[in-house]
Amino acid sequence: MSAFPCNSLTEASASWLGSSLVSVRQLSPGGLRLLLSVSSEMKQLVRLHGGDARLQHRVLSNVFYEASTRTSCSFQAAMLRLGGRVVCVDAAHSSAKKGETLADTLRCLECYADVSVLRHPVTGAVGEAAGATVKPVLNAGDGTGEHPSQALLDVFTMEDELAARGGLRGKTVVLLGDLKHGRTVHSLAKLLARSGIEDVRLRFCSPTQLPMPQEVRDEVAEFGLPMEDFTDLKEAVAGADVLYVTRVQKERFESEALYDEVKDLYIVDKAIMDVSPETMVVMHPLPRVNEIATEVDADPRAAYFRQMENGMFVRMALLALVLGKSGV
Amino acid sequence: MSAFPCNSLTEASASWLGSSLVSVRQLSPGGLRLLLSVSSEMKQLVRLHGGDARLQHRVLSNVFYEASTRTSCSFQAAMLRLGGRVVCVDAAHSSAKKGETLADTLRCLECYADVSVLRHPVTGAVGEAAGATVKPVLNAGDGTGEHPSQALLDVFTMEDELAARGGLRGKTVVLLGDLKHGRTVHSLAKLLARSGIEDVRLRFCSPTQLPMPQEVRDEVAEFGLPMEDFTDLKEAVAGADVLYVTRVQKERFESEALYDEVKDLYIVDKAIMDVSPETMVVMHPLPRVNEIATEVDADPRAAYFRQMENGMFVRMALLALVLGKSGV
Amino acid sequence: MSAFPCNSLTEASASWLGSSLVSVRQLSPGGLRLLLSVSSEMKQLVRLHGGDARLQHRVLSNVFYEASTRTSCSFQAAMLRLGGRVVCVDAAHSSAKKGETLADTLRCLECYADVSVLRHPVTGAVGEAAGATVKPVLNAGDGTGEHPSQALLDVFTMEDELAARGGLRGKTVVLLGDLKHGRTVHSLAKLLARSGIEDVRLRFCSPTQLPMPQEVRDEVAEFGLPMEDFTDLKEAVAGADVLYVTRVQKERFESEALYDEVKDLYIVDKAIMDVSPETMVVMHPLPRVNEIATEVDADPRAAYFRQMENGMFVRMALLALVLGKSGV
């Protein structure tokens, strides 16, 4: 797996080609800028023609060691819309059961495929697998580790939704919910930090028991982004440009009592929207349970289903870039 | 979801475009006529070329909340033969488990796909989902509710098998088996009733404990089709044009005793075929257990495997129509 | 299902067309030669272009009654790289549960597809299914019976790896491991016997408790190949051209004691490679557990991942031949 320490789009294009994507830490500002730009082209392509045939005769091996309908479907659809083909591996039933290592499994699968997408419950497993293979491996989530394509689609959505106002530059992003356990918000904060997009301000709004971890704060601080903590949602949204809502996941809590205490603390509903800025973008990685009321869905600021769609465009861009078919 | 209250083929074509298909009740005679005609074209297309590329760059999301190999494969093959792509969602493992509503799941999936096929164990669930989405949803069976593509392929098969004799018009159709519980025969009776095909006569042949429900009879009566009840199979097939056999499904019975009493009551075997009209078409939605003896398979009147194949042609037509690529 | 008793490539091509492949016993030397030659072309095709569109509008029904990631993915990728489409049937959830026979299930699936691949836990089941269908069925493993595409890819790999030295003709092949229970080595020995490739010598190296069965020896003897038995691995590899390693499968043993006794008896590691001929090809059907040390992977003689890749080329050739698109 290679890093992407590039500053020009041409360099960035060359550094994507054939590379695995394991962590947002691999991304340089130039590499990210290229990805966002190709993602925009993919959005146009799907709007105009549904897709094209640039990846014809290419095969994606979609390997999920734990179920993730959304991410799996998004990568599948991304490959298919570029004319490629997909072989899905329900890895729960794979040869792992026969005592095979993950590295061997991935080396076998790359015999058939040109690129692999891998989801695995163990943190670091995807990096290990990517180290054993010749062809690119894209991390679709490894345990409490990383989920880089999610962070990428989140940043793309912010840039896209804020396009008329000059993009993310100089904007304020609120991360809301269980910030202690949320893999998504950790990756997103780290990616925003190293994005090269200037003057982004972060607000962390969470129950006091579930703060953004120090390790993430340290990494953000390294890149100089201002951070502020909130417990009151109304205060947090005042003057905000993006509200990124996350689900409080029961399975992450040690005690049922603590879960019950915090689960309904932040509900984004019409009342909250009424006191929020008129241009504030509301995002959510989905699925949601009740943390965003369905009455908000019709609000033009509710961007979460568009965000979901953007996931496909960003994954189309990823596949095109690592397979050398981005057109750049 | 829109209804199809149209009388000309052009109107019908316009009304299929972008519409969900939840119930046979949506169908007008014109809409049905168009579907049957496009299905015939699809049959020719597959015979001559295997398929074409009219749905290239289009993606179908195939969402099954309960297993149904046949229906799932039939829709998949239909999409693939028209050049489209399929993303299969094993919904048993989906985000529903994370507390997401069906409406949210479908709204997410339509972010990647152009059309969804949905099978769900709860009656009415597909209609509800179709109400939440922008893109077409095709009902592939919802509990004890509807399974409209099955009813459509049944009518197509009857018209096709009887083509040399002028089609279904003026013909007598026997529905055989457990008519009380069978979703298939209910939908079929309702569709024949509103088909606009003239002078179709229905015969219901079932154990006295398992009659066709009054609700279905009332709906058929509304359209004026004559109905007659039988318990003796030999009497029922006398002069019949179509014999539609169904499986007695053990899981629908409250008592094992009642099941044992009726399960082998009607076996279509060589002896029955010998006393049946020479041109009588034998159909079955499959899978069969023992209600049609395998010795009947070689009889030219045995149309059930052709019926299975017709399922693909009818689903090709459905997909082409709702995606505006029927050529009409 | 037809046999392939042909001697010219034209005859062989005609005999593959539309045929099922149930057993290596169906293969004639001419039929095998053609398969190997088309497999080589497929290897070139993938190297140069990734694939082509010769099977466009053709559909493969991939039916697995037991999980086999590798074989399933290999057949899928083979079909996709030739422009065909795949419908995957997770047969564990199929209508078999509703009491349907395997023959009926396959007859239904061939209504949608042009060719089926079938894996089934019961010996002989694939032959039975192939007898009931009109379209070709390819055996992807039936219980302790046959797995012909594995034997074919093994022979292709030997010919390919030994190409610079004149191919398999006159070479010595060591089969290593649990030769009593291994379906793979049984099929491979039988195929080598009837391959028409001259002067191949077989060495069987196994624990004395797990010898190659008499039935296989008899079949090999019929074709006149010399066989020799070994228990010492170092002796077996002396002067050998191919070392075919297999996994000792715990589930095949009646007593844990016997398994523990033999499981680590033969480990192919650097020490073994150091005393082996410089040109000896090391093969393994994979997955491996510990019978080949990972330190051997970087040795140029280690051919097992190339063997895995060859599986796709051979299956591309199989699909092209039975569907009449081999170009011969």
mmCIF file of N, CA and C in Angstrom, chain A residues 30-77:
data_model
loop_
_atom_site.group_PDB
_atom_site.id
_atom_site.type_symbol
_atom_site.label_atom_id
_atom_site.label_comp_id
_atom_site.label_asym_id
_atom_site.label_seq_id
_atom_site.Cartn_x
_atom_site.Cartn_y
_atom_site.Cartn_z
ATOM 1 N N GLY A 30 -3.698 17.114 -2.360
ATOM 2 C CA GLY A 30 -3.823 16.955 -3.812
ATOM 3 C C GLY A 30 -4.608 15.697 -4.173
ATOM 4 N N GLY A 31 -4.334 14.620 -3.472
ATOM 5 C CA GLY A 31 -5.038 13.357 -3.725
ATOM 6 C C GLY A 31 -6.520 13.489 -3.429
ATOM 7 N N LEU A 32 -6.846 14.184 -2.344
ATOM 8 C CA LEU A 32 -8.252 14.406 -1.997
ATOM 9 C C LEU A 32 -8.934 15.289 -3.035
ATOM 10 N N ARG A 33 -8.227 16.373 -3.449
ATOM 11 C CA ARG A 33 -8.819 17.296 -4.419
ATOM 12 C C ARG A 33 -9.165 16.559 -5.714
ATOM 13 N N LEU A 34 -8.255 15.684 -6.124
ATOM 14 C CA LEU A 34 -8.512 14.916 -7.343
ATOM 15 C C LEU A 34 -9.727 14.008 -7.163
ATOM 16 N N LEU A 35 -9.785 13.318 -6.028
ATOM 17 C CA LEU A 35 -10.907 12.414 -5.761
ATOM 18 C C LEU A 35 -12.231 13.176 -5.795
ATOM 19 N N LEU A 36 -12.260 14.342 -5.188
ATOM 20 C CA LEU A 36 -13.495 15.128 -5.156
ATOM 21 C C LEU A 36 -13.883 15.586 -6.555
ATOM 22 N N SER A 37 -12.890 15.926 -7.329
ATOM 23 C CA SER A 37 -13.168 16.396 -8.678
ATOM 24 C C SER A 37 -13.685 15.255 -9.571
ATOM 25 N N VAL A 38 -13.066 14.087 -9.457
ATOM 26 C CA VAL A 38 -13.558 12.934 -10.238
ATOM 27 C C VAL A 38 -14.952 12.523 -9.752
ATOM 28 N N SER A 39 -15.201 12.648 -8.451
ATOM 29 C CA SER A 39 -16.532 12.314 -7.924
ATOM 30 C C SER A 39 -17.605 13.217 -8.542
ATOM 31 N N SER A 40 -17.277 14.489 -8.701
ATOM 32 C CA SER A 40 -18.230 15.411 -9.338
ATOM 33 C C SER A 40 -18.530 14.990 -10.776
ATOM 34 N N GLU A 41 -17.469 14.570 -11.459
ATOM 35 C CA GLU A 41 -17.688 14.098 -12.840
ATOM 36 C C GLU A 41 -18.582 12.855 -12.862
ATOM 37 N N MET A 42 -18.398 11.990 -11.875
ATOM 38 C CA MET A 42 -19.224 10.783 -11.813
ATOM 39 C C MET A 42 -20.689 11.146 -11.572
ATOM 40 N N LYS A 43 -20.906 12.133 -10.740
ATOM 41 C CA LYS A 43 -22.282 12.582 -10.481
ATOM 42 C C LYS A 43 -22.925 13.054 -11.786
ATOM 43 N N GLN A 44 -22.199 13.838 -12.549
ATOM 44 C CA GLN A 44 -22.710 14.302 -13.843
ATOM 45 C C GLN A 44 -22.980 13.136 -14.779
ATOM 46 N N LEU A 45 -22.035 12.206 -14.798
ATOM 47 C CA LEU A 45 -22.164 11.043 -15.681
ATOM 48 C C LEU A 45 -23.441 10.257 -15.380
ATOM 49 N N VAL A 46 -23.681 9.994 -14.096
ATOM 50 C CA VAL A 46 -24.879 9.227 -13.726
ATOM 51 C C VAL A 46 -26.135 10.016 -14.062
ATOM 52 N N ARG A 47 -26.127 11.322 -13.777
ATOM 53 C CA ARG A 47 -27.294 12.145 -14.108
ATOM 54 C C ARG A 47 -27.604 12.110 -15.603
ATOM 55 N N LEU A 48 -26.568 12.183 -16.424
ATOM 56 C CA LEU A 48 -26.781 12.290 -17.871
ATOM 57 C C LEU A 48 -27.019 10.938 -18.532
ATOM 58 N N HIS A 49 -26.231 9.927 -18.154
ATOM 59 C CA HIS A 49 -26.254 8.667 -18.908
ATOM 60 C C HIS A 49 -26.439 7.420 -18.042
ATOM 61 N N GLY A 50 -26.464 7.567 -16.737
ATOM 62 C CA GLY A 50 -26.578 6.391 -15.872
ATOM 63 C C GLY A 50 -25.222 5.759 -15.576
ATOM 64 N N GLY A 51 -24.276 5.947 -16.478
ATOM 65 C CA GLY A 51 -22.955 5.340 -16.302
ATOM 66 C C GLY A 51 -22.246 5.239 -17.636
ATOM 67 N N ASP A 52 -21.116 4.543 -17.672
ATOM 68 C CA ASP A 52 -20.453 4.276 -18.955
ATOM 69 C C ASP A 52 -19.733 2.933 -18.896
ATOM 70 N N ALA A 53 -18.860 2.675 -19.857
ATOM 71 C CA ALA A 53 -18.275 1.334 -19.976
ATOM 72 C C ALA A 53 -16.776 1.320 -19.728
ATOM 73 N N ARG A 54 -16.262 2.325 -19.002
ATOM 74 C CA ARG A 54 -14.805 2.435 -18.885
ATOM 75 C C ARG A 54 -14.166 1.274 -18.121
ATOM 76 N N LEU A 55 -14.932 0.594 -17.282
ATOM 77 C CA LEU A 55 -14.356 -0.538 -16.547
ATOM 78 C C LEU A 55 -14.825 -1.888 -17.093
ATOM 79 N N GLN A 56 -15.213 -1.900 -18.374
ATOM 80 C CA GLN A 56 -15.656 -3.180 -18.927
ATOM 81 C C GLN A 56 -14.517 -4.195 -18.900
ATOM 82 N N HIS A 57 -14.850 -5.445 -18.668
ATOM 83 C CA HIS A 57 -13.893 -6.547 -18.515
ATOM 84 C C HIS A 57 -13.096 -6.453 -17.220
ATOM 85 N N ARG A 58 -13.407 -5.481 -16.362
ATOM 86 C CA ARG A 58 -12.756 -5.442 -15.060
ATOM 87 C C ARG A 58 -13.686 -6.062 -14.028
ATOM 88 N N VAL A 59 -13.094 -6.749 -13.059
ATOM 89 C CA VAL A 59 -13.888 -7.447 -12.054
ATOM 90 C C VAL A 59 -13.518 -6.951 -10.650
ATOM 91 N N LEU A 60 -14.558 -6.643 -9.879
ATOM 92 C CA LEU A 60 -14.388 -6.270 -8.473
ATOM 93 C C LEU A 60 -14.776 -7.458 -7.605
ATOM 94 N N SER A 61 -13.919 -7.746 -6.637
ATOM 95 C CA SER A 61 -14.246 -8.774 -5.659
ATOM 96 C C SER A 61 -14.676 -8.067 -4.375
ATOM 97 N N ASN A 62 -15.923 -8.249 -4.013
ATOM 98 C CA ASN A 62 -16.545 -7.521 -2.905
ATOM 99 C C ASN A 62 -16.623 -8.455 -1.693
ATOM 100 N N VAL A 63 -15.698 -8.262 -0.744
ATOM 101 C CA VAL A 63 -15.507 -9.262 0.317
ATOM 102 C C VAL A 63 -15.948 -8.708 1.666
ATOM 103 N N PHE A 64 -17.063 -9.206 2.170
ATOM 104 C CA PHE A 64 -17.606 -8.680 3.430
ATOM 105 C C PHE A 64 -17.602 -9.755 4.509
ATOM 106 N N TYR A 65 -16.751 -9.546 5.507
ATOM 107 C CA TYR A 65 -16.701 -10.467 6.646
ATOM 108 C C TYR A 65 -17.745 -10.104 7.692
ATOM 109 N N GLU A 66 -18.411 -8.981 7.510
ATOM 110 C CA GLU A 66 -19.600 -8.689 8.302
ATOM 111 C C GLU A 66 -20.567 -7.948 7.402
ATOM 112 N N ALA A 67 -21.856 -8.123 7.679
ATOM 113 C CA ALA A 67 -22.863 -7.557 6.797
ATOM 114 C C ALA A 67 -22.818 -6.037 6.846
ATOM 115 N N SER A 68 -22.947 -5.404 5.705
ATOM 116 C CA SER A 68 -23.088 -3.959 5.618
ATOM 117 C C SER A 68 -23.747 -3.645 4.291
ATOM 118 N N THR A 69 -25.057 -3.798 4.284
ATOM 119 C CA THR A 69 -25.842 -3.675 3.063
ATOM 120 C C THR A 69 -25.503 -2.434 2.257
ATOM 121 N N ARG A 70 -25.525 -1.312 2.935
ATOM 122 C CA ARG A 70 -25.358 -0.035 2.284
ATOM 123 C C ARG A 70 -24.013 0.103 1.587
ATOM 124 N N THR A 71 -22.947 -0.169 2.358
ATOM 125 C CA THR A 71 -21.606 -0.013 1.807
ATOM 126 C C THR A 71 -21.387 -1.021 0.681
ATOM 127 N N SER A 72 -21.832 -2.241 0.898
ATOM 128 C CA SER A 72 -21.675 -3.258 -0.129
ATOM 129 C C SER A 72 -22.423 -2.871 -1.405
ATOM 130 N N CYS A 73 -23.676 -2.473 -1.264
ATOM 131 C CA CYS A 73 -24.474 -2.115 -2.442
ATOM 132 C C CYS A 73 -23.881 -0.909 -3.151
ATOM 133 N N SER A 74 -23.374 0.029 -2.376
ATOM 134 C CA SER A 74 -22.831 1.251 -2.953
ATOM 135 C C SER A 74 -21.602 0.932 -3.807
ATOM 136 N N PHE A 75 -20.712 0.105 -3.294
ATOM 137 C CA PHE A 75 -19.537 -0.289 -4.084
ATOM 138 C C PHE A 75 -19.948 -1.114 -5.307
ATOM 139 N N GLN A 76 -20.891 -2.029 -5.119
ATOM 140 C CA GLN A 76 -21.371 -2.832 -6.252
ATOM 141 C C GLN A 76 -21.923 -1.939 -7.355
ATOM 142 N N ALA A 77 -22.842 -1.060 -6.953
ATOM 143 C CA ALA A 77 -23.480 -0.192 -7.941
ATOM 144 C C ALA A 77 -22.440 0.687 -8.622
#
